[in-house]
Coordinates of C-alpha atoms and ligand atoms in Angstrom, one line a residue:
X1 CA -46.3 34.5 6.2
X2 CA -46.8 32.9 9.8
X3 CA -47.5 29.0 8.9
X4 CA -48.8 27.2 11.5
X5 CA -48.0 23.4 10.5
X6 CA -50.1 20.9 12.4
X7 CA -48.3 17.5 12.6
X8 CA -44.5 19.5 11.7
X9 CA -42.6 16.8 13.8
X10 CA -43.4 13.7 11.3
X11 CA -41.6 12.9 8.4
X12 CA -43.1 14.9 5.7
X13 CA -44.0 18.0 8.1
X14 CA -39.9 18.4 9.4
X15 CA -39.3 18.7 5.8
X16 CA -41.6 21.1 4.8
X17 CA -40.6 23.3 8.0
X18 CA -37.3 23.2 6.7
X19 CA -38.8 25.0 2.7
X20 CA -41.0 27.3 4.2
X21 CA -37.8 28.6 6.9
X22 CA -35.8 28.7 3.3
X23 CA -38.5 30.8 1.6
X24 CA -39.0 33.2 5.0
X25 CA -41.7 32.2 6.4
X26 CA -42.6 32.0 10.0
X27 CA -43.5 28.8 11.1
X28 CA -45.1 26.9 14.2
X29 CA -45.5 23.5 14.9
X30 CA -48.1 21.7 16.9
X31 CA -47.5 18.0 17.3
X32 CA -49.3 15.6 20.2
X33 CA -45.9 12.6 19.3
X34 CA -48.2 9.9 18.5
X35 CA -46.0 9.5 15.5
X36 CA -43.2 11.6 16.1
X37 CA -40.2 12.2 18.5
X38 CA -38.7 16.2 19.9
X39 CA -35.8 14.9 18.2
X40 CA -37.0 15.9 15.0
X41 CA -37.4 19.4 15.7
X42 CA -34.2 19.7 17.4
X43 CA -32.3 18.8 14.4
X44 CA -34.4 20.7 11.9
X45 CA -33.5 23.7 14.7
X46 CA -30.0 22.8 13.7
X47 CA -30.8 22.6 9.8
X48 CA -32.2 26.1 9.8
X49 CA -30.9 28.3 12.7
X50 CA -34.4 29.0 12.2
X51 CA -36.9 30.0 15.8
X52 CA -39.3 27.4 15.8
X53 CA -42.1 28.2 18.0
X54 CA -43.9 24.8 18.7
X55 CA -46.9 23.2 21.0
X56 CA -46.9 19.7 22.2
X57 CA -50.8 18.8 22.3
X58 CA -53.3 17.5 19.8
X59 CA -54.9 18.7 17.2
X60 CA -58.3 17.8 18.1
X61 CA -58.1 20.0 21.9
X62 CA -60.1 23.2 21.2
X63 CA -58.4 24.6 24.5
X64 CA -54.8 24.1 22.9
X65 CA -55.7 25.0 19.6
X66 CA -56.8 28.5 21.0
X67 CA -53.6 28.6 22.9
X68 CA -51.6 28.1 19.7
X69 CA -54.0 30.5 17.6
X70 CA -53.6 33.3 20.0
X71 CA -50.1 32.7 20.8
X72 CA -48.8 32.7 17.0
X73 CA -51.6 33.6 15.1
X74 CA -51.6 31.9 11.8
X75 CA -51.8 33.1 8.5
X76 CA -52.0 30.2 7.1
X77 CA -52.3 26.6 8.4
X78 CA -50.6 22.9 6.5
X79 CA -52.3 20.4 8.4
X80 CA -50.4 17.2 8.5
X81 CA -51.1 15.7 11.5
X82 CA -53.1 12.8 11.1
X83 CA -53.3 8.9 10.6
X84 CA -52.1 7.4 7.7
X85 CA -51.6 3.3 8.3
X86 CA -53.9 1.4 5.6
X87 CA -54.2 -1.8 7.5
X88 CA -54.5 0.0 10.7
X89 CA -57.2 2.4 9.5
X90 CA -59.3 -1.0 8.8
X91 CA -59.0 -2.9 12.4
X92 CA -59.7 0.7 14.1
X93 CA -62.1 2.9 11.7
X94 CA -63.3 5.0 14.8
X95 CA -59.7 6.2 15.9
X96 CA -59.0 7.1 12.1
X97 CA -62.6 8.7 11.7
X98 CA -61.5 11.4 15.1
X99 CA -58.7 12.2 14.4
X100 CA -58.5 12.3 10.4
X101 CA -62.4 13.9 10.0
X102 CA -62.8 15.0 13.7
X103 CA -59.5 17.0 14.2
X104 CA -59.8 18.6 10.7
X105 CA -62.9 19.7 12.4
X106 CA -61.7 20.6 15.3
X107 CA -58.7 23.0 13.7
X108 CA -61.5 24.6 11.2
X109 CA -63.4 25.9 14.4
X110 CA -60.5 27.2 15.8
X111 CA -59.3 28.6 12.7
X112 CA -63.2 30.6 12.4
X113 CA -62.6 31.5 16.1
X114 CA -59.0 33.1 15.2
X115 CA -59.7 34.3 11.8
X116 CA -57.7 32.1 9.7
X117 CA -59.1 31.8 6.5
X118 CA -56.2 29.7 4.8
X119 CA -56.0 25.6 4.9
X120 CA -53.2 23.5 3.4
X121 CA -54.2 19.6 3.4
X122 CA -52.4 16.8 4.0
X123 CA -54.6 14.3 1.4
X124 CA -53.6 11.3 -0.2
X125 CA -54.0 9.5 -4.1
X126 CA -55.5 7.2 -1.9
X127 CA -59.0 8.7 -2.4
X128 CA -58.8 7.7 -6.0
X129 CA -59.7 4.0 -5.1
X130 CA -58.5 1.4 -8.2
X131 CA -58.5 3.5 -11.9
X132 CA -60.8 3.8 -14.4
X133 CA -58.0 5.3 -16.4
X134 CA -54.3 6.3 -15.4
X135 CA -52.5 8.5 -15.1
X136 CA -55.3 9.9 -12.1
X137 CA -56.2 13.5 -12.7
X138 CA -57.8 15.2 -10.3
X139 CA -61.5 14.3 -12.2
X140 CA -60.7 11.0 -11.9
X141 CA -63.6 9.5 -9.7
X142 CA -62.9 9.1 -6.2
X143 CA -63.6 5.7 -4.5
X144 CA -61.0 5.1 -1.6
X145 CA -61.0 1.3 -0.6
X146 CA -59.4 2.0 3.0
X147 CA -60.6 3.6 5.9
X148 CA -57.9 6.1 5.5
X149 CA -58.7 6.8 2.0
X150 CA -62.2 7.4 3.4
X151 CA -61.5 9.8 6.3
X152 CA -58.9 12.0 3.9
X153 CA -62.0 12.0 1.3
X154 CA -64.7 13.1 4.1
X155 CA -61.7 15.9 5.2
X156 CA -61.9 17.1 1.6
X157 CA -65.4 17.2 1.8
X158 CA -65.8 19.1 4.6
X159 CA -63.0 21.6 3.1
X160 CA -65.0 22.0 0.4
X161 CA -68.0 22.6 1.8
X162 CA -66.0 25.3 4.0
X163 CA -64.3 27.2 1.5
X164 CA -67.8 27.8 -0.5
X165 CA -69.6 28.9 2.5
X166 CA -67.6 32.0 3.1
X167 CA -66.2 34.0 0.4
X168 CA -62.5 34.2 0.9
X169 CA -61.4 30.8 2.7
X170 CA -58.9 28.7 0.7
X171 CA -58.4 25.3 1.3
X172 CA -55.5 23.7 -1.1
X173 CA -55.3 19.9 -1.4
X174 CA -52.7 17.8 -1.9
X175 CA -53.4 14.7 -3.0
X176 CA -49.9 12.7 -2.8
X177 CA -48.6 9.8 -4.4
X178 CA -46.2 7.8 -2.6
X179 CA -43.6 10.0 -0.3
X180 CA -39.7 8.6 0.1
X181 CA -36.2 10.2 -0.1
X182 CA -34.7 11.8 3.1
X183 CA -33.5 15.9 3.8
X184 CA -29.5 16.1 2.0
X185 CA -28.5 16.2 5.3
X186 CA -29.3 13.1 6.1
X187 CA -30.1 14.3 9.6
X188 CA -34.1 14.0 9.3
X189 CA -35.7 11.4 7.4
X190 CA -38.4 8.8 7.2
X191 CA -38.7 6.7 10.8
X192 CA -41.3 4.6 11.2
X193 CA -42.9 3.4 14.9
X194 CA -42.7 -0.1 14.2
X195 CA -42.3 -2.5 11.3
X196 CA -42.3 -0.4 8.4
X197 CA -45.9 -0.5 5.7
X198 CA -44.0 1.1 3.1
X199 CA -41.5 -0.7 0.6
X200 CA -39.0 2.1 0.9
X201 CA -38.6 2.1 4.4
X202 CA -38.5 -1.5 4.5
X203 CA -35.6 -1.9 1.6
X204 CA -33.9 0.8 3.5
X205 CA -33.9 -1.4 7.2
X206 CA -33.0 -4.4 4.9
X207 CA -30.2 -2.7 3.6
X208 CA -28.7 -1.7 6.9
X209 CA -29.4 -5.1 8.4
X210 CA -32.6 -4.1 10.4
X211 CA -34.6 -6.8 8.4
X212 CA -33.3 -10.4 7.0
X213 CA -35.4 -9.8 3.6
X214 CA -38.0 -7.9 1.3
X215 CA -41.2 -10.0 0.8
X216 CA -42.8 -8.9 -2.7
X217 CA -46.3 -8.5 -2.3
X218 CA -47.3 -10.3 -5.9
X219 CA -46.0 -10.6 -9.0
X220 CA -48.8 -11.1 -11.2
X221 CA -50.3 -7.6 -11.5
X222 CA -51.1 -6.2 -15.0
X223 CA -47.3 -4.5 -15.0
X224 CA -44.4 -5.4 -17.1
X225 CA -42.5 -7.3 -14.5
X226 CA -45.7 -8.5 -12.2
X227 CA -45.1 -6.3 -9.5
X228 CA -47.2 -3.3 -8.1
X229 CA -46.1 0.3 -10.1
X230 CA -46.5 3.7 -7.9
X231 CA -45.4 6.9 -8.6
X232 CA -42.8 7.7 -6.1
X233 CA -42.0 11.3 -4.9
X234 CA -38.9 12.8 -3.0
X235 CA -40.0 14.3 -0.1
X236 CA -38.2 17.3 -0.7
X237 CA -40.1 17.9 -4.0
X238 CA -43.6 17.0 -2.1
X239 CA -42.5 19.8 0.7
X240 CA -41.3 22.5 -1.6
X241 CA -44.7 21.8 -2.9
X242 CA -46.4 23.1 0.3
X243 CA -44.6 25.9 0.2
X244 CA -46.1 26.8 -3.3
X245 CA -49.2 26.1 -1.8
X246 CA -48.9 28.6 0.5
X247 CA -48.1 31.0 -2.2
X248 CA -50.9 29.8 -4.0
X249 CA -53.5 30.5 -0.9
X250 CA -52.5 33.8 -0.7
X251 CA -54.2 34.6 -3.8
X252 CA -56.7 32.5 -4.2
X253 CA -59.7 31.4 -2.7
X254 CA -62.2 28.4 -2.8
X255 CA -60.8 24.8 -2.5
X256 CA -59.1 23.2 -5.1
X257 CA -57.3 19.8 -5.4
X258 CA -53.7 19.2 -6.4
X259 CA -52.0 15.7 -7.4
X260 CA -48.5 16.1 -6.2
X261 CA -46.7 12.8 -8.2
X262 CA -43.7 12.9 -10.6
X263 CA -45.8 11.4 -13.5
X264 CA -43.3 8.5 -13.7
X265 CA -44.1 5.2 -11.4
X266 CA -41.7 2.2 -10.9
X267 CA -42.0 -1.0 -10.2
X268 CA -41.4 -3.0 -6.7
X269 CA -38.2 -4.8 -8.9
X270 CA -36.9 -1.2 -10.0
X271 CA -37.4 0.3 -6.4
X272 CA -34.9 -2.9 -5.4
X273 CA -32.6 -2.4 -7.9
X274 CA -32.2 1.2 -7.5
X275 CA -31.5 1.2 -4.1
X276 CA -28.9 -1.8 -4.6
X277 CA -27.4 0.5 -7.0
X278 CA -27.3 3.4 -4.1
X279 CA -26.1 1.4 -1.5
X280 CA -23.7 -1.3 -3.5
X281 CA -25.0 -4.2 -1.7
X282 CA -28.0 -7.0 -3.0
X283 CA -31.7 -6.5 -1.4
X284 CA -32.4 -10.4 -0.6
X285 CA -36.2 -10.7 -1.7
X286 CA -38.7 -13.5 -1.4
X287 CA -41.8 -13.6 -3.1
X288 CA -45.3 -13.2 -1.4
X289 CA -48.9 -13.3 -1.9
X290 CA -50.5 -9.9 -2.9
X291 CA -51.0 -7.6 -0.2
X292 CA -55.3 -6.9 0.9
X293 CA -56.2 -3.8 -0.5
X294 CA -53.3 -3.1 -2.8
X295 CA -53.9 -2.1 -6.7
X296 CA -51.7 -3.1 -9.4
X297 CA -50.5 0.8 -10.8
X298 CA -50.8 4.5 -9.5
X299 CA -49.3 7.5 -12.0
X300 CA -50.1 10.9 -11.1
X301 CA -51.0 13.6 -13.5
X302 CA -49.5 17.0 -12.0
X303 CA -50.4 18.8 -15.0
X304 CA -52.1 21.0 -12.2
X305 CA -49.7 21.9 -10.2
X306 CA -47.4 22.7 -12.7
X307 CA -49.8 25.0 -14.3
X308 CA -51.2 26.6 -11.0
X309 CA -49.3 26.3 -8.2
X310 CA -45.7 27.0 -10.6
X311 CA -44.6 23.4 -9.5
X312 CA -42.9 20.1 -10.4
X313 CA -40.8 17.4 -9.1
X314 CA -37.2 17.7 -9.8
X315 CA -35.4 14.6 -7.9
X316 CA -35.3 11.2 -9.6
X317 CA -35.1 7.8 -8.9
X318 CA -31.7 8.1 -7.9
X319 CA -31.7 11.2 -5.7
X320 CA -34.8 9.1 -3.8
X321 CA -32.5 6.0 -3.0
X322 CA -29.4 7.7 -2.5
X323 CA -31.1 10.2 0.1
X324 CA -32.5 7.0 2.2
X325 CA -29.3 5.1 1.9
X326 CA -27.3 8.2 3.1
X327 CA -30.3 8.8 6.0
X328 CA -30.7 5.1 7.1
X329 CA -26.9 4.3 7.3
X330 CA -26.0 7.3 9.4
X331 CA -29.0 6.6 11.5
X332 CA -29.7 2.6 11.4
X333 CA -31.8 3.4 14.3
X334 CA -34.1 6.5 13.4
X335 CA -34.2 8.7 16.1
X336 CA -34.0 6.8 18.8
X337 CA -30.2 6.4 18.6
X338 CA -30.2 10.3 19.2
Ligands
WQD1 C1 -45.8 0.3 -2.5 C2 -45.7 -1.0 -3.3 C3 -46.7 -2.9 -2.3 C4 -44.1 -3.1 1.1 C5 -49.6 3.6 1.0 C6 -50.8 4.4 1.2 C7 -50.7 5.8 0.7 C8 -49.5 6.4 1.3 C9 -48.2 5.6 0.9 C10 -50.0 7.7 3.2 C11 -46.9 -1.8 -3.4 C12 -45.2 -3.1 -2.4 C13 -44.7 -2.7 0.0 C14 -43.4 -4.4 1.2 C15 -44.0 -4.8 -1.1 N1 -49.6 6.6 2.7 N2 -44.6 -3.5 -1.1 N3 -43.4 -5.2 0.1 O1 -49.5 1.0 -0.5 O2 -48.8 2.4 -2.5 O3 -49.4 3.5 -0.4 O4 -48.4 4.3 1.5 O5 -50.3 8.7 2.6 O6 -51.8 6.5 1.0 O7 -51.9 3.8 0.6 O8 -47.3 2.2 -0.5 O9 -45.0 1.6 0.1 O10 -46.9 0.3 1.2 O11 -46.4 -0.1 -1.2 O12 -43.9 -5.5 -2.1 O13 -42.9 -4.8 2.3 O14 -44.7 -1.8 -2.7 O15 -47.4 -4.1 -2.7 O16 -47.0 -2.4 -4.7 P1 -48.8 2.2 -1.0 P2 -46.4 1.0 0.0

């Protein structure tokens, strides 16, 4: 099918060109580089000897949109492109609110105008909010506690309410639990703008002497060891997961959510000692005060996604470590030492 994938220069969007390419599909990207570089899609060019048609604009410009719907004309669309900073979402609601809610908006009228009657979403086990029970299934009540988590829900809403109205749109989404890992190549990978939110990231730029230490955001949470549990998935295995999605969408219509997890959380300690075991040298850590907003556990049930979209996660703690060792050491500097 011709995917176009909104958002395909970031971190998990690069990836998932690199599946669908794998599985022949066509794919185009459109990408305004708030959060990505050209870089990107010159090495996934490389990776894939694939033609890559792709747009520089944003996602929430009916006039580009148009230009990208008549010049490719999508089948199907994976929107990524979005804002996903937790703290950030909180000091600037409004920013998140366009873009997350108003340029989901913006690509559902140019999708009516085009005739594309298949969405993809990029959502988040964020919308959960803290858990009445764990593992989160998809009927677990949702009750974000960010601003992000917000916006995402409100995009799911308004998918929702899309996909009823009209008897054969499919919206598919994915709801993921915590992204890490890097491409085998180690030639694409996660690079954040500034000082990295996320703890892999972070051990990563500690590991190749980016950063002096780890802090630990708290270690008296309701866990074995104290410290916050999440259930980590390779990026690989959440982009091959789009790609089923797509498969999905072709014969199926409504919306439906998905939790895209492994089903297996670690611990902030386990994430540290894992990746000293993948790149042979100690983590130094130093213990903080909890972080605002954070909840002590998050396990995904992907019962569904096993059962309806034929998938499940197949790279383990290791393979996530090694994968961001092997990434961050051959490129201490992301993409900008391209
Ligand atoms: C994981 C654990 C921290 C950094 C967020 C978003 C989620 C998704 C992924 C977009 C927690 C601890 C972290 C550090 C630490 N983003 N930690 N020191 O908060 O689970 O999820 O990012 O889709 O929607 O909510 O991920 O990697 O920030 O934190 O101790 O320097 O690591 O307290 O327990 P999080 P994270």
């Amino acid at each position: 099918m011709r995917v176009l994938v909104t958002g395909g220069a970031g971190y998990i969007g690069s990836h998932t060109l690199l599946e669908l390419m794998a599985q022949g599909h066509e794919v185009c990207v459109l990408d305004n580089y708030s959060n990505a570089v050209p870089e990107v899609l010159t090495r996934v060019r490389a990776l894939s000897n694939g033609a890559i048609m792709d747009f520089a604009g944003d996602v929430r410009d009916p006039a580009m949109l148009d230009q990208v719907m008549q010049a490719f004309q999508p089948e199907a669309v994976i929107h990524f492109a979005g804002l996903k900073a937790v703290g950030e979402s909180t000091e600037k609601p409004l920013y998140y609110y366009d873009v997350n809610v108003g340029g989901t908006l913006a690509l559902l009228h140019a999708m009516e105008r085009a005739g594309c009657k298949r969405l993809i979403f990029s959502s988040s086990a964020t919308v959960y909010g803290e858990p009445v029970y764990l593992p989160y299934d998809e009927a677990h009540p949702t009750n974000p506690t960010s601003v992000y988590g917000q916006s995402k829900l409100m995009a799911e809403r308004i998918l929702t309410d899309w996909a009823a109205a009209f008897p054969d749109r499919t919206a598919v989404l994915l709801r993921y639990f915590n992204p890490v890992g890097a491409h085998a190549s180690a030639q694409i990978g996660e690079d954040p703008k500034d000082i990295p939110n996320n703890l892999m990231p972070f051990i990563a730029q500690v590991a190749v002497g980016k950063r002096d230490f780890l802090q630990i955001f708290g270690d008296d949470y309701d866990t074995p060891d104290g410290t916050g549990q999440r259930d980590y998935i390779h990026v690989v295995d959440l982009a091959r997961a789009h790609v089923a999605a797509v498969t999905y969408a072709e014969g199926a219509t409504g919306a439906r959510p998905f939790n895209i997890g492994t089903g297996q959380s670690y611990s902030v300690r386990d994430m540290v000692a894992a990746f000293e075991r993948a790149c042979g040298k100690p983590i130094p850590t130093k213990q903080a005060p909890r972080r605002a907003g954070d909840i002590a556990a998050m396990q995904a049930d992907a019962s569904r996604a096993a059962a309806e979209l034929n998938w499940a996660a197949s790279h383990d703690l290791d393979d996530m470590t090694a994968s961001t060792w092997a990434w961050q050491s051959k490129n201490p500097d992301g993409y900008k030492g391209a």
